[in-house]
Protein backbone atom coordinates (compact mmCIF):
# COMPACT_ATOMS: atom_id res chain seq x y z
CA UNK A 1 123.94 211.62 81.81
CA UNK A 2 127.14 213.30 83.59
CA UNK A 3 130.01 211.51 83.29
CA UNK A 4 131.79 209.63 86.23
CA UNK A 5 134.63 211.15 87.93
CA UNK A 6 138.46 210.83 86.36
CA UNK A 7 137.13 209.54 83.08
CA UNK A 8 140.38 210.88 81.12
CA UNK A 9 142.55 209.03 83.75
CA UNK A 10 139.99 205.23 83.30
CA UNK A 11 140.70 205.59 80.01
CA UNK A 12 144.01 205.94 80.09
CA UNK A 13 144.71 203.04 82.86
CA UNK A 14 142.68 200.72 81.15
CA UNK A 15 144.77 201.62 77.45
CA UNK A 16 148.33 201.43 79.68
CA UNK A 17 146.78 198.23 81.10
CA UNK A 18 145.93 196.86 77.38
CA UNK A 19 149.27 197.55 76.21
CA UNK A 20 151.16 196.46 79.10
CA UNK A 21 149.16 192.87 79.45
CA UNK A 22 150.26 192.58 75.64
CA UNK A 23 153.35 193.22 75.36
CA UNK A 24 154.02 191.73 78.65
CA UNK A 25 152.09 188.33 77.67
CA UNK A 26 151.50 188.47 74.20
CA UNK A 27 148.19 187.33 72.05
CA UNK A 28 147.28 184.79 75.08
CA UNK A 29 145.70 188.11 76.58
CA UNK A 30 143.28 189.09 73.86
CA UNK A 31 140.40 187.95 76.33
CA UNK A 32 141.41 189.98 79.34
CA UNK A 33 142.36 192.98 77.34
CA UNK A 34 138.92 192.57 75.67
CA UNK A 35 137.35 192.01 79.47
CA UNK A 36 139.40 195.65 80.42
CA UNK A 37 137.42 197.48 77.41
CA UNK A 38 134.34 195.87 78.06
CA UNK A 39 134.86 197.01 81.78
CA UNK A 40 135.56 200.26 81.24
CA UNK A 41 132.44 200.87 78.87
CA UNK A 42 130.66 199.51 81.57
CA UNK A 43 132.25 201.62 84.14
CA UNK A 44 131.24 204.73 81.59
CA UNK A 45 127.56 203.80 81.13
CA UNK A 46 125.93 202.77 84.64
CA UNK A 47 124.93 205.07 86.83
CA UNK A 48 123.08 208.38 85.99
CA UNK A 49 123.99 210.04 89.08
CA UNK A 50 127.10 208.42 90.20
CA UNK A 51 126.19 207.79 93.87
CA UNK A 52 127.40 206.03 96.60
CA UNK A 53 127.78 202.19 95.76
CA UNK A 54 125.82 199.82 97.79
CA UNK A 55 127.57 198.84 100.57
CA UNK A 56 128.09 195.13 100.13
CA UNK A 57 130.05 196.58 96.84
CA UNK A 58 133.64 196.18 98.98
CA UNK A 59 133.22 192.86 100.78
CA UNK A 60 131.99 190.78 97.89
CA UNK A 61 135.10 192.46 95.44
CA UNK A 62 137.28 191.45 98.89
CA UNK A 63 135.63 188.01 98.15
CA UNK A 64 135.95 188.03 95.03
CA UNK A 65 140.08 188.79 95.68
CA UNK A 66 140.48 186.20 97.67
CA UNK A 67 138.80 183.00 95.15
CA UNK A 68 140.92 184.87 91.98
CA UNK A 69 143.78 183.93 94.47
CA UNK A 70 142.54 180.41 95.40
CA UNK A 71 142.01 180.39 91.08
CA UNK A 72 145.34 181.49 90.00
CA UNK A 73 147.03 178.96 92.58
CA UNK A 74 144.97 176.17 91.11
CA UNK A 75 145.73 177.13 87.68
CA UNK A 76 149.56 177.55 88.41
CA UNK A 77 149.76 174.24 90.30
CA UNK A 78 147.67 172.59 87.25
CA UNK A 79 150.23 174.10 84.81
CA UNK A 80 147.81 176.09 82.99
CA UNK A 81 150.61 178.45 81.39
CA UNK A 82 151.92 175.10 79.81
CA UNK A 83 148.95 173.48 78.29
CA UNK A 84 146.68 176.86 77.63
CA UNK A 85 148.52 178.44 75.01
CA UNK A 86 149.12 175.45 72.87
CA UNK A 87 145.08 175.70 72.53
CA UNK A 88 145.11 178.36 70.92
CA UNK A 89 148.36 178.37 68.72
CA UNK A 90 150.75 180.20 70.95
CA UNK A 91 153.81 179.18 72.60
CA UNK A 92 153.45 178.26 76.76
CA UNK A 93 154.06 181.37 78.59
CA UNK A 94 156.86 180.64 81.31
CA UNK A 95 156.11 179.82 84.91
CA UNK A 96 157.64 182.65 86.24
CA UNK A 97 155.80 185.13 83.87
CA UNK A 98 152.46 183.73 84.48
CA UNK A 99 153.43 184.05 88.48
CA UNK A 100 154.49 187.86 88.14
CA UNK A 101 151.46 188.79 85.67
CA UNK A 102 148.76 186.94 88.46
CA UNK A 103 150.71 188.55 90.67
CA UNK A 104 150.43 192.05 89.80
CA UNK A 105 147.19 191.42 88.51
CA UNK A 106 145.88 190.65 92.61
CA UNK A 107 147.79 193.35 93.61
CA UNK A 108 146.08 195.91 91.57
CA UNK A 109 143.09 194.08 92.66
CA UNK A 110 144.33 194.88 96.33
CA UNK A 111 144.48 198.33 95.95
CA UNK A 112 141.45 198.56 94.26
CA UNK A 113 139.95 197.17 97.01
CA UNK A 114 141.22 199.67 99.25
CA UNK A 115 140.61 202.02 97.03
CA UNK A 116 136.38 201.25 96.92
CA UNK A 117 136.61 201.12 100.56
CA UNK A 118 137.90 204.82 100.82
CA UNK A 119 135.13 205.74 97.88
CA UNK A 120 137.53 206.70 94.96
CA UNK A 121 134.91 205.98 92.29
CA UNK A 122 137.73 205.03 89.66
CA UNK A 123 138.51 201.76 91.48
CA UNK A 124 134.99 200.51 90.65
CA UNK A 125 136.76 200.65 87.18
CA UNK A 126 138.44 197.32 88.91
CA UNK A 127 135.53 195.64 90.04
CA UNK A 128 133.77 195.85 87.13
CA UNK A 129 136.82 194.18 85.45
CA UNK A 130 136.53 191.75 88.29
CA UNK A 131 132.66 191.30 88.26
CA UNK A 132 132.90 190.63 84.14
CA UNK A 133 135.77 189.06 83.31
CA UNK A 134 137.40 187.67 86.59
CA UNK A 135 134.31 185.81 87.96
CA UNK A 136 132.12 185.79 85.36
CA UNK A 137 134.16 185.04 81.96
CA UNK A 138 136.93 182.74 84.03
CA UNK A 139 133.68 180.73 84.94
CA UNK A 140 132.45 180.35 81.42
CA UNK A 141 135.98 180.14 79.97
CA UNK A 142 136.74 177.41 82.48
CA UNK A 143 134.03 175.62 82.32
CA UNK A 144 134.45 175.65 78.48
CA UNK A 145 138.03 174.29 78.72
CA UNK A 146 136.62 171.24 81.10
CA UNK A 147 134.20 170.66 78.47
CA UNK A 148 136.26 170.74 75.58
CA UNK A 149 139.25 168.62 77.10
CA UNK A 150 136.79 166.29 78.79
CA UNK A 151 138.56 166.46 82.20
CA UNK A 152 138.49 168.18 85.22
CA UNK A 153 140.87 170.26 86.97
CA UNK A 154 140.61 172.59 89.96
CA UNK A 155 140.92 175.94 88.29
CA UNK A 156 137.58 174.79 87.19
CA UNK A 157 135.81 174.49 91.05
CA UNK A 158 137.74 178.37 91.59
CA UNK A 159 136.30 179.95 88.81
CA UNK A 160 132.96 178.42 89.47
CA UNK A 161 133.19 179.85 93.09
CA UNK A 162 133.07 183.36 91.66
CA UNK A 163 130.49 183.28 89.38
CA UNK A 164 127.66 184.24 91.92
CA UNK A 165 129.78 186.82 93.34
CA UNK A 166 130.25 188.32 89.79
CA UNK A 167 126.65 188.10 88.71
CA UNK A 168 125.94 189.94 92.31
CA UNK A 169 128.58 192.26 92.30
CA UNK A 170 127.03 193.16 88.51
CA UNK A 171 123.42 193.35 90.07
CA UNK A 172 124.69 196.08 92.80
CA UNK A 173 126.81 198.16 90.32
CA UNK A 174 123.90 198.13 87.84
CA UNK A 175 120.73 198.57 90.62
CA UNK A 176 119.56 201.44 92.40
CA UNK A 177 122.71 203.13 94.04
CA UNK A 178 123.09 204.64 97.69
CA UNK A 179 120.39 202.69 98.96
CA UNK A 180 119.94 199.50 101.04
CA UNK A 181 117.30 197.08 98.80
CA UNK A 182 118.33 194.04 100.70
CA UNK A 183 117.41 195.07 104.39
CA UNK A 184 114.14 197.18 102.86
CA UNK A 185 111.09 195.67 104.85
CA UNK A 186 108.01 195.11 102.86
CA UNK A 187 105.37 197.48 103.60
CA UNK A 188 102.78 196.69 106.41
């Protein structure tokens, strides 16, 4: 299997992004600096041939962008940064630190997103990070905090809405690359 293109620099911009989120945020982060790892191996291991992604790749992560947004407003309206860490034994992270975090977090997300659009094969680095831990393990994580508080919020509905777009995004990084499967006619 060859190895993807700017492998030394993944690695090292996912462990500057692992030391950054904690130091920046603390413990609270061990599931998104887990999500970056598990990301990256993923990023390592698909793909024999490293071809072109399938081309619904950049408007479903564009999607995907644009929920995480409609997510992290829910979950700063709801307070999340007051009542999350308390779950878990930590301290609430301030207002304006969750803000700036989220914040820099979509931007990143932005330019990733530009970035797959011009074909840079390192910023599928970001949608895989999206794909497993931003649609798929927000979904799970919030529907596990709904369950376990007994209660409803809307950063629950969000992270629901990006669940399919994960598990698809997931299903086009993993398939067969550089070729259209979804407009292939059946044989006659």
């Amino acid at each position: 299997m060859s190895n993807p293109p700017g492998i030394a620099t993944a690695i090292a911009l996912t462990f500057a992004a692992v030391v950054i989120n904690f130091f920046t945020m603390g413990p609270a982060v061990i599931l998104l600096n887990i999500g970056l790892i598990a990301a990256l191996i993923a990023w390592l291991t698909t793909g024999e041939d490293w071809r072109e992604p399938h081309r619904l790749i950049p408007p479903l992560f564009v999607a995907s962008i644009v929920v995480q947004t409609l997510h992290f407003v829910a979950e700063y309206r709801g307070r999340l940064y007051e009542t999350l860490p308390p779950l878990f034994g930590l301290e609430p992270i301030g207002a304006t630190r969750f803000a700036i975090f989220n914040g820099a977090w979509l931007m990143l997300f932005a330019a990733a997103a530009v970035g797959v659009y011009l074909g840079h094969r390192l910023a599928l680095l970001m949608v895989w990070f999206m794909a497993l831990l931003g649609c798929i393990g927000n979904a799970l994580f919030h529907g596990w905090l709904a369950t376990k508080s007994g209660s409803y919020t809307p950063d629950v509905v969000t992270a629901l809405f990006n669940l399919p777009i994960g598990i698809f995004l997931i299903a086009l990084l993993t398939g067969p690359q550089g070729r259209d499967d979804l407009e292939r006619s059946p044989a006659p």
